[in-house]
mmCIF file of C-alpha atoms in Angstrom:
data_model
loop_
_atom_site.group_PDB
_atom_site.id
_atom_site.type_symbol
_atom_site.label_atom_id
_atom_site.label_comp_id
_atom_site.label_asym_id
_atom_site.label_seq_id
_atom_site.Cartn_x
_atom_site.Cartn_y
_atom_site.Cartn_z
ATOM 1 C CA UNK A 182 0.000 0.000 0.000
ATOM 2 C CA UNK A 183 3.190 2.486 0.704
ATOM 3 C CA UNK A 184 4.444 1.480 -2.777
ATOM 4 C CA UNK A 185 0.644 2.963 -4.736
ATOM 5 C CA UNK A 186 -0.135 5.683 -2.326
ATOM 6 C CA UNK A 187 -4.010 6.496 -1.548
ATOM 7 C CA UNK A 188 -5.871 9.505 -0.482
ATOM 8 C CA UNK A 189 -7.281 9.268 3.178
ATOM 9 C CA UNK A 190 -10.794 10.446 3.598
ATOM 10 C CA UNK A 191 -12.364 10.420 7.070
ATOM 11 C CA UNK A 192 -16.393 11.464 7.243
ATOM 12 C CA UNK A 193 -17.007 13.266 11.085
ATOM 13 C CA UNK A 194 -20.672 12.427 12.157
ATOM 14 C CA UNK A 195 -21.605 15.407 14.146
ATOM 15 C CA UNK A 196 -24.478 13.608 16.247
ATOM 16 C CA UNK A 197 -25.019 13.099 19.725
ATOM 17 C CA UNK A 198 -22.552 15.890 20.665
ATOM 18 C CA UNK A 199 -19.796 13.852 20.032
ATOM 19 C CA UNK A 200 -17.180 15.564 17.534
ATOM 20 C CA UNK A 201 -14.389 13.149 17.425
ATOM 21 C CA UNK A 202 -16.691 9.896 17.467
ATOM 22 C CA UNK A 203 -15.491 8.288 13.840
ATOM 23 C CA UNK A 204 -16.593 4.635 12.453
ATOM 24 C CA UNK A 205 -13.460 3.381 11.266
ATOM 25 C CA UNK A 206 -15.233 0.351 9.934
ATOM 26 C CA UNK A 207 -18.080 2.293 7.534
ATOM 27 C CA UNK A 208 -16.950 6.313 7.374
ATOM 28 C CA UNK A 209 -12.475 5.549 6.354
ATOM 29 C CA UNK A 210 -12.544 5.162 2.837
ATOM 30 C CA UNK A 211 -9.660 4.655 0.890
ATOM 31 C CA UNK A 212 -9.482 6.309 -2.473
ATOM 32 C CA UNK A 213 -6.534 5.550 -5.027
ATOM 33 C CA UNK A 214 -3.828 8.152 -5.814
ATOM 34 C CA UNK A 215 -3.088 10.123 -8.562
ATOM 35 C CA UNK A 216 0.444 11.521 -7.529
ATOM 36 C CA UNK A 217 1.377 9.430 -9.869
ATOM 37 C CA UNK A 218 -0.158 10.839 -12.928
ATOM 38 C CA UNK A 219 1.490 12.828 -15.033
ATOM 39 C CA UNK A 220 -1.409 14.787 -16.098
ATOM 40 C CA UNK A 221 -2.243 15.790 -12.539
ATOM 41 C CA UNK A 222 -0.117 18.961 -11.380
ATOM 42 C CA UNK A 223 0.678 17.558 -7.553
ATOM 43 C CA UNK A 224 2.907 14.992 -9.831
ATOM 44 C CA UNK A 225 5.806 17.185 -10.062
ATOM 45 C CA UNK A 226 9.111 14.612 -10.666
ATOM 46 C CA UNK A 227 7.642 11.769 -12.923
ATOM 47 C CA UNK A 228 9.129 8.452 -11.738
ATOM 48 C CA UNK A 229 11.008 7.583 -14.452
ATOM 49 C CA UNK A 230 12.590 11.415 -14.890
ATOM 50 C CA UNK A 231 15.079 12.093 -12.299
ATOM 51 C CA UNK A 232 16.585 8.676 -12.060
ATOM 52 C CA UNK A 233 17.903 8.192 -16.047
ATOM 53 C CA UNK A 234 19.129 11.509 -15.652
ATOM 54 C CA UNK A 235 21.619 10.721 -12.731
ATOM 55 C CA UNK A 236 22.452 7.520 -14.111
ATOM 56 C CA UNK A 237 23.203 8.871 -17.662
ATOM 57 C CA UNK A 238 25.132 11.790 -15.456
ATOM 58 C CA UNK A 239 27.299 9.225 -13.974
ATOM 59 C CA UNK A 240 28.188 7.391 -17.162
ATOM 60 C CA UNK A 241 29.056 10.395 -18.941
ATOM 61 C CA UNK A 242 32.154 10.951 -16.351
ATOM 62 C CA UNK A 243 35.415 9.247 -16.747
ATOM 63 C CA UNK A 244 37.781 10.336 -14.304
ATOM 64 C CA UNK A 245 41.786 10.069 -14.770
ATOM 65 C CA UNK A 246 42.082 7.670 -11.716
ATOM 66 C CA UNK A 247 39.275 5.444 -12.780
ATOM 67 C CA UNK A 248 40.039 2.182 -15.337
ATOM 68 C CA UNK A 249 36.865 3.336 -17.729
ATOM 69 C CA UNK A 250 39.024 6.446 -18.771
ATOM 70 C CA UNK A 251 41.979 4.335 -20.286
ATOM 71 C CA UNK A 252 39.295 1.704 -21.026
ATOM 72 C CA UNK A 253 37.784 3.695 -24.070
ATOM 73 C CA UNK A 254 41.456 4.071 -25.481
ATOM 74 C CA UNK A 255 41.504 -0.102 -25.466
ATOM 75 C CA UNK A 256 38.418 -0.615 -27.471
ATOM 76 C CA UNK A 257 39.099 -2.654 -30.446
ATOM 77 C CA UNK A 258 39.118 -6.035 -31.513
ATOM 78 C CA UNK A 259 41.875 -8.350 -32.601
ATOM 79 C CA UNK A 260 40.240 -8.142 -36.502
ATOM 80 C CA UNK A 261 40.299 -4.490 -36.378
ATOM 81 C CA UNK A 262 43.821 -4.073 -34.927
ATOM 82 C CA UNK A 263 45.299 -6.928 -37.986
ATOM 83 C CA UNK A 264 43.571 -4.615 -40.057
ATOM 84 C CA UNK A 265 45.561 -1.796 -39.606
ATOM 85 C CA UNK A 266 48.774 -3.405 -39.178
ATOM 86 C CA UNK A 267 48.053 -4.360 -43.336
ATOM 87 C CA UNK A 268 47.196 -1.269 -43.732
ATOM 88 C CA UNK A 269 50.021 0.193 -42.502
ATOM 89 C CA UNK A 270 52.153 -2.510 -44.441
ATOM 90 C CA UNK A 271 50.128 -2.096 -47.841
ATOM 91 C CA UNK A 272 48.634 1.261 -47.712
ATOM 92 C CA UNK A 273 45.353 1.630 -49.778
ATOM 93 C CA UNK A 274 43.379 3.915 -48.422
ATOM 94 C CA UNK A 275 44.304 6.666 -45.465
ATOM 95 C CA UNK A 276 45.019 5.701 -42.323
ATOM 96 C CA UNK A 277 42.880 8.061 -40.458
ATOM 97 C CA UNK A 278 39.910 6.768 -42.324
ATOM 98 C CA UNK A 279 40.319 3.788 -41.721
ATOM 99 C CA UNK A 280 40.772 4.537 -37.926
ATOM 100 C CA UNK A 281 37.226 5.899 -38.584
ATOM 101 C CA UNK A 282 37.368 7.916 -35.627
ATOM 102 C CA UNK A 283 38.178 5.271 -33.165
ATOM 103 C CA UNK A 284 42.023 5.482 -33.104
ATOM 104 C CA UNK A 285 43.597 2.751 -30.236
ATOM 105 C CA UNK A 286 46.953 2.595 -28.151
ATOM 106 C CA UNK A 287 46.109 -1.521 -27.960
ATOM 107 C CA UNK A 288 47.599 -2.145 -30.835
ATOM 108 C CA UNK A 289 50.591 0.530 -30.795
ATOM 109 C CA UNK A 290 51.557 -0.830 -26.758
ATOM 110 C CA UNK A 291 51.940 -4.437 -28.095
ATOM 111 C CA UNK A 292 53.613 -3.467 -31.782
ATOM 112 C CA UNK A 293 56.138 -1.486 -29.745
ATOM 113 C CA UNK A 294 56.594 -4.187 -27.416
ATOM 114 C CA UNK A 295 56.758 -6.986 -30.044
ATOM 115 C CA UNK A 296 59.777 -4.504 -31.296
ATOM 116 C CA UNK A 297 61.290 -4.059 -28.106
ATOM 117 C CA UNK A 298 61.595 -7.595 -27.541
ATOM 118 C CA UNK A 299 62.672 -8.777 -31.114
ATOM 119 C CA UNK A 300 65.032 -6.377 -31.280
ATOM 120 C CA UNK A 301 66.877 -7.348 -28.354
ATOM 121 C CA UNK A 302 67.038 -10.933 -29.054
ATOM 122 C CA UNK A 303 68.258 -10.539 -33.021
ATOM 123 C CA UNK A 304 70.587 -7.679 -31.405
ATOM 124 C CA UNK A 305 71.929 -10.910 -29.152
ATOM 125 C CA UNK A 306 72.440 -12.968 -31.816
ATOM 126 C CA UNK A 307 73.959 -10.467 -33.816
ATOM 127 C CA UNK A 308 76.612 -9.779 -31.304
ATOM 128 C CA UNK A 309 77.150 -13.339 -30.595
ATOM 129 C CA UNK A 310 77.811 -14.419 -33.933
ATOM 130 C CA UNK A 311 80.332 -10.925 -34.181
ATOM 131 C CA UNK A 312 81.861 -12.321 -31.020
ATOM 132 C CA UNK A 313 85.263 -14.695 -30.752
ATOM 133 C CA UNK A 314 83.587 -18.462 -29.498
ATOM 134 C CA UNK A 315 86.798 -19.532 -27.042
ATOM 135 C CA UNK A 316 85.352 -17.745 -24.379
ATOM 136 C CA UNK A 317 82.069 -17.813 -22.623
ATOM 137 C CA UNK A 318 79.229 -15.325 -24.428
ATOM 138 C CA UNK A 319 77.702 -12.689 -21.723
ATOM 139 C CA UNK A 320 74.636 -11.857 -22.549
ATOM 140 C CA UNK A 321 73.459 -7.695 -22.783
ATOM 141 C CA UNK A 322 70.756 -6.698 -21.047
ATOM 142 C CA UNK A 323 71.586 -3.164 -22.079
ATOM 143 C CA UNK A 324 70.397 -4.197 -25.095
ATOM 144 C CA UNK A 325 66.792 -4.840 -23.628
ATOM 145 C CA UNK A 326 66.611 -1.015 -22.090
ATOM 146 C CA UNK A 327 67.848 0.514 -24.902
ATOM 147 C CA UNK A 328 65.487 -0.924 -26.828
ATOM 148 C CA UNK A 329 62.623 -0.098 -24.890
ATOM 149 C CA UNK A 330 63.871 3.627 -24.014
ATOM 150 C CA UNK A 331 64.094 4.000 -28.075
ATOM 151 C CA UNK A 332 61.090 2.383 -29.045
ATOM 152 C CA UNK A 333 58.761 3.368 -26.043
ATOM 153 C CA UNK A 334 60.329 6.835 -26.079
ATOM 154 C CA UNK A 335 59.959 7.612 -29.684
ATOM 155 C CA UNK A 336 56.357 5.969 -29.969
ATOM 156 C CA UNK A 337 55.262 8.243 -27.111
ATOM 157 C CA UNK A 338 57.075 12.107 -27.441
ATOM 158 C CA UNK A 339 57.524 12.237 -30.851
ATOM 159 C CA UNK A 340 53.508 12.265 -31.932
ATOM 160 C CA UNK A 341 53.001 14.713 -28.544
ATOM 161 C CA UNK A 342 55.680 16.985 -30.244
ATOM 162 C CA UNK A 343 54.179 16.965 -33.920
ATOM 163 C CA UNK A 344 50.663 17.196 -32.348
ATOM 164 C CA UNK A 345 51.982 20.429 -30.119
ATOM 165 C CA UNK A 346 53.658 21.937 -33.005
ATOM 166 C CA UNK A 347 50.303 20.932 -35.238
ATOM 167 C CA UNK A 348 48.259 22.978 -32.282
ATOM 168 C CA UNK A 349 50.530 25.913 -31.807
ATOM 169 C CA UNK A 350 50.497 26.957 -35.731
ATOM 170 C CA UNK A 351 46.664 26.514 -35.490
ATOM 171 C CA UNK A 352 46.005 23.466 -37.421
ATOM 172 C CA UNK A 353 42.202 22.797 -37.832
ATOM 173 C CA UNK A 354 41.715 19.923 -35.608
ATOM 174 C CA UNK A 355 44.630 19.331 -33.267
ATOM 175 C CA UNK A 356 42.467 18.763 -30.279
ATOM 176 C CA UNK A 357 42.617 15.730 -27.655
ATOM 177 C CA UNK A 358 38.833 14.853 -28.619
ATOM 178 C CA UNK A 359 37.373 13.744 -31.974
ATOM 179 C CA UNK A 360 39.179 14.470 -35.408
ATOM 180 C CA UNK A 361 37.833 17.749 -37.128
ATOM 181 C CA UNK A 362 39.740 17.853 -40.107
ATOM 182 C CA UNK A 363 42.897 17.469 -38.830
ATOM 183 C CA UNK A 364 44.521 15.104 -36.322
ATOM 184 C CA UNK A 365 43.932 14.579 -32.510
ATOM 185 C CA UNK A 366 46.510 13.270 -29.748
ATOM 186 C CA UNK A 367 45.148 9.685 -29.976
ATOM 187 C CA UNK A 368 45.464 9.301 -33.831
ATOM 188 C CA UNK A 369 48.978 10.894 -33.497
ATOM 189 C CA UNK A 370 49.825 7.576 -31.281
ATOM 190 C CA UNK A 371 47.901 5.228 -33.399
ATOM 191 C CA UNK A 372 49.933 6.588 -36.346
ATOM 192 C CA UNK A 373 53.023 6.690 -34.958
ATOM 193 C CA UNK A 374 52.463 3.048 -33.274
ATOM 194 C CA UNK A 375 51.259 1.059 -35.964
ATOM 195 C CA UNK A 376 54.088 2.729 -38.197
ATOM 196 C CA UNK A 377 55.925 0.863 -36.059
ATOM 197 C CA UNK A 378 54.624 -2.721 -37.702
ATOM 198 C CA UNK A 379 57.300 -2.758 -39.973
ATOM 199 C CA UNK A 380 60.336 -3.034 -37.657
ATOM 200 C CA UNK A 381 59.375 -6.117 -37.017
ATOM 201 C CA UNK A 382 60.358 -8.206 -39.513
ATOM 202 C CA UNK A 383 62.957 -6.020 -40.323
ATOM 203 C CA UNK A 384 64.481 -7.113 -36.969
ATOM 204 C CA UNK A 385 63.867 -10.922 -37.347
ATOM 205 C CA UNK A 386 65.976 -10.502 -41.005
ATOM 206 C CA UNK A 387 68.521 -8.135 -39.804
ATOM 207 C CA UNK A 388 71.109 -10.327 -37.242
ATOM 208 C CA UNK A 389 72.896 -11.186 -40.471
ATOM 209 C CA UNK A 390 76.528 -11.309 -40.586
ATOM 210 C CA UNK A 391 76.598 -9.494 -44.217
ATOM 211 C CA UNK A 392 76.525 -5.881 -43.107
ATOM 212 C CA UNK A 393 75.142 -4.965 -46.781
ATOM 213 C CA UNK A 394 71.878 -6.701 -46.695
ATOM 214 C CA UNK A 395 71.617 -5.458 -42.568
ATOM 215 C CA UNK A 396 71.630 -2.005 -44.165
ATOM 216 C CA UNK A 397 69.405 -2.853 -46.781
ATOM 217 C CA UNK A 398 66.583 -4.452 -44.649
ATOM 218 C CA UNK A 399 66.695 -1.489 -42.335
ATOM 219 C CA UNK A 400 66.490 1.334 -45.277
ATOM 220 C CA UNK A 401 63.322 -0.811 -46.457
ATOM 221 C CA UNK A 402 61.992 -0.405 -42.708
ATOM 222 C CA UNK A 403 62.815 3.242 -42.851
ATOM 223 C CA UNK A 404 61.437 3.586 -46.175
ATOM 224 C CA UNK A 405 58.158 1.568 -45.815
ATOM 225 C CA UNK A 406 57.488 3.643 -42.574
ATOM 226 C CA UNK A 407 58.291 6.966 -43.534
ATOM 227 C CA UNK A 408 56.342 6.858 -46.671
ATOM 228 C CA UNK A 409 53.155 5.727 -44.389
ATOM 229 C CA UNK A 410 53.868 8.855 -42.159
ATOM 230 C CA UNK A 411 54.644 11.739 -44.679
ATOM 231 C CA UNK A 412 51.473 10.030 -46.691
ATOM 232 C CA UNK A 413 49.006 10.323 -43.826
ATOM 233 C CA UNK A 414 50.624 13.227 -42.364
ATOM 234 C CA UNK A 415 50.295 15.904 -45.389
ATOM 235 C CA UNK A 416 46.814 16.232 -45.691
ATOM 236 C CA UNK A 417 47.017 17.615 -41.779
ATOM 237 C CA UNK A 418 50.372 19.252 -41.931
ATOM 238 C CA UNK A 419 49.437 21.000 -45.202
ATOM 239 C CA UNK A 420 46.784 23.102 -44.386
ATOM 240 C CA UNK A 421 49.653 25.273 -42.196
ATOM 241 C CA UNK A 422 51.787 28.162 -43.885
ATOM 242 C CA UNK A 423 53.872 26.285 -46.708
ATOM 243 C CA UNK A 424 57.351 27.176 -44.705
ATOM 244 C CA UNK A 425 55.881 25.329 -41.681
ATOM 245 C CA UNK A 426 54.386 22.371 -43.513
ATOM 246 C CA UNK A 427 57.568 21.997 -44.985
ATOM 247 C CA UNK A 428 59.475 22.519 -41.716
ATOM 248 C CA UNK A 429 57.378 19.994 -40.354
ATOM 249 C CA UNK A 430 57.606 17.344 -42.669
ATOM 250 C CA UNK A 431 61.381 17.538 -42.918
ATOM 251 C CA UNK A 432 60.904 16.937 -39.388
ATOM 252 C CA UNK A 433 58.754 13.811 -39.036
ATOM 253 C CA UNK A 434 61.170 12.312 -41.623
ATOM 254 C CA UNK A 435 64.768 13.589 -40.031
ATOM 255 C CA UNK A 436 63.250 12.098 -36.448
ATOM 256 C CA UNK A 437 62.366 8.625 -38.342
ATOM 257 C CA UNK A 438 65.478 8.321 -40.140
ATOM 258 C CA UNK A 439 67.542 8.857 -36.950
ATOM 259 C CA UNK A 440 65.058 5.972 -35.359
ATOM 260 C CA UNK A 441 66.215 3.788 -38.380
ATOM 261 C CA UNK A 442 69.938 4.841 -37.533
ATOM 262 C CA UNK A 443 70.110 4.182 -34.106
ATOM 263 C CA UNK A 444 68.229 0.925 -34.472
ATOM 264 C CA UNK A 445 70.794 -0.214 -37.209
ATOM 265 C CA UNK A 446 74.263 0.831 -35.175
ATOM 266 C CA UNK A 447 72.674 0.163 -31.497
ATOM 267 C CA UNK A 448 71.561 -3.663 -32.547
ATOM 268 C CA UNK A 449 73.069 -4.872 -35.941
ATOM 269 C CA UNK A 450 76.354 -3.287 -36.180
#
């Protein structure tokens, strides 16, 4: 009865003197309630109102601290992520459409990583078949952070740098939140990341002892991956002046090539 709510209506019989003499059992009638009516103007917070507004408040916040925030950035599926390492192989269409506004860091964490980890086990064999056999080999584990400081580090500042620089000279779009028509934060990484896809089988070919095909493999890498940067990266970078667009892509491609260098001298001297 709480739950449906009724209207209370108590008839006084005014007889015999007596004021306050009531017959529960034939004068309390029970009447049902319209507080619940929307029509009726006592009904002032419909049920269903005031609670799908705070719970659709509560969704709408992701805090920094909370695992739903770098939840969103996580969102894709293993189809979707071998998708765009092809694409970033065999480029066919842009990259940022085929992002389709849902750029990832799933893929670009685990590329890198893939990287970090082929790189320093090629770079091992690479320096063990350079080294003299009548002693024992010592493995480097240098070789393991310097790999990850390159990879990780480049992966990470570089696209915050060209995504700065793409803010600062006003480029339509450089925003942290959905792509306009130029490039956010999160595409920068996906970019940058999946660029990335190429190093690794350039490191699983490059622990060869002939130090002309080592250089070979690794100007392919540099090649295949600076071609799928400069070719996604124009459309954005070109819509600056013509002496920063220019400025800019000399960058993108100086920074890459001294990636390729450092990856050739630091792991397949």
């Amino acid at each position: 009865m709480a739950n449906r709510g009724y209207d209370v209506v108590v008839d006084v019989d005014d007889h015999e003197g007596d004021l306050g003499h009531t017959d529960l059992q034939e004068d309390l009638e029970f009447h049902s309630s319209n507080f619940n009516d929307p029509s009726h103007p006592s009904s002032k917070f419909p049920p269903s109102s005031q609670p799908a507004s705070s719970s659709s408040t509560l969704q709408s916040k992701r805090y920094l601290w909370t695992l739903s925030f770098y939840a969103q950035f996580f969102d894709v599926d293993t189809s979707a992520v071998l998708q765009r390492c092809l694409s970033a192989l065999i480029p066919r269409r842009p990259f940022l459409d085929i992002l389709d506004g849902n750029p990832d860091l799933y893929g670009p964490f685990w590329i890198a990583t893939t990287v970090v980890f082929i790189l320093f086990l090629t770079g091992t064999i690479s320096q063990y078949l350079a080294s003299h056999h009548d002693k024992a080999f010592v493995y480097n584990f240098k070789l393991l952070s310097g790999a990850a400081g390159l990879v990780y580090g480049y992966t990470a500042c570089v696209p915050v740098a060209l995504w700065a620089a793409l803010k600062w000279f006003r480029s339509p779009g450089a925003t942290l939140g959905e792509r306009e028509s130029g490039i956010s934060l999160l595409e920068c990484w996906a970019l940058y990341g999946y660029a990335n896809v190429i190093w690794i089988p350039v490191a699983l070919i490059s622990w060869s002892p002939i130090a002309v095909l080592n250089y070979v493999f690794v100007a392919v890498g540099f090649a295949v991956s600076a071609g799928f940067l400069t070719r996604n990266l124009w459309p954005v970078v070109s819509v600056t002046e013509a002496k920063v667009s220019r400025v800019l892509v000399i960058g993108v491609v100086g920074l890459h090539a001294g990636l390729a260098i450092a990856i050739k001298f630091l792991f397949f001297a």
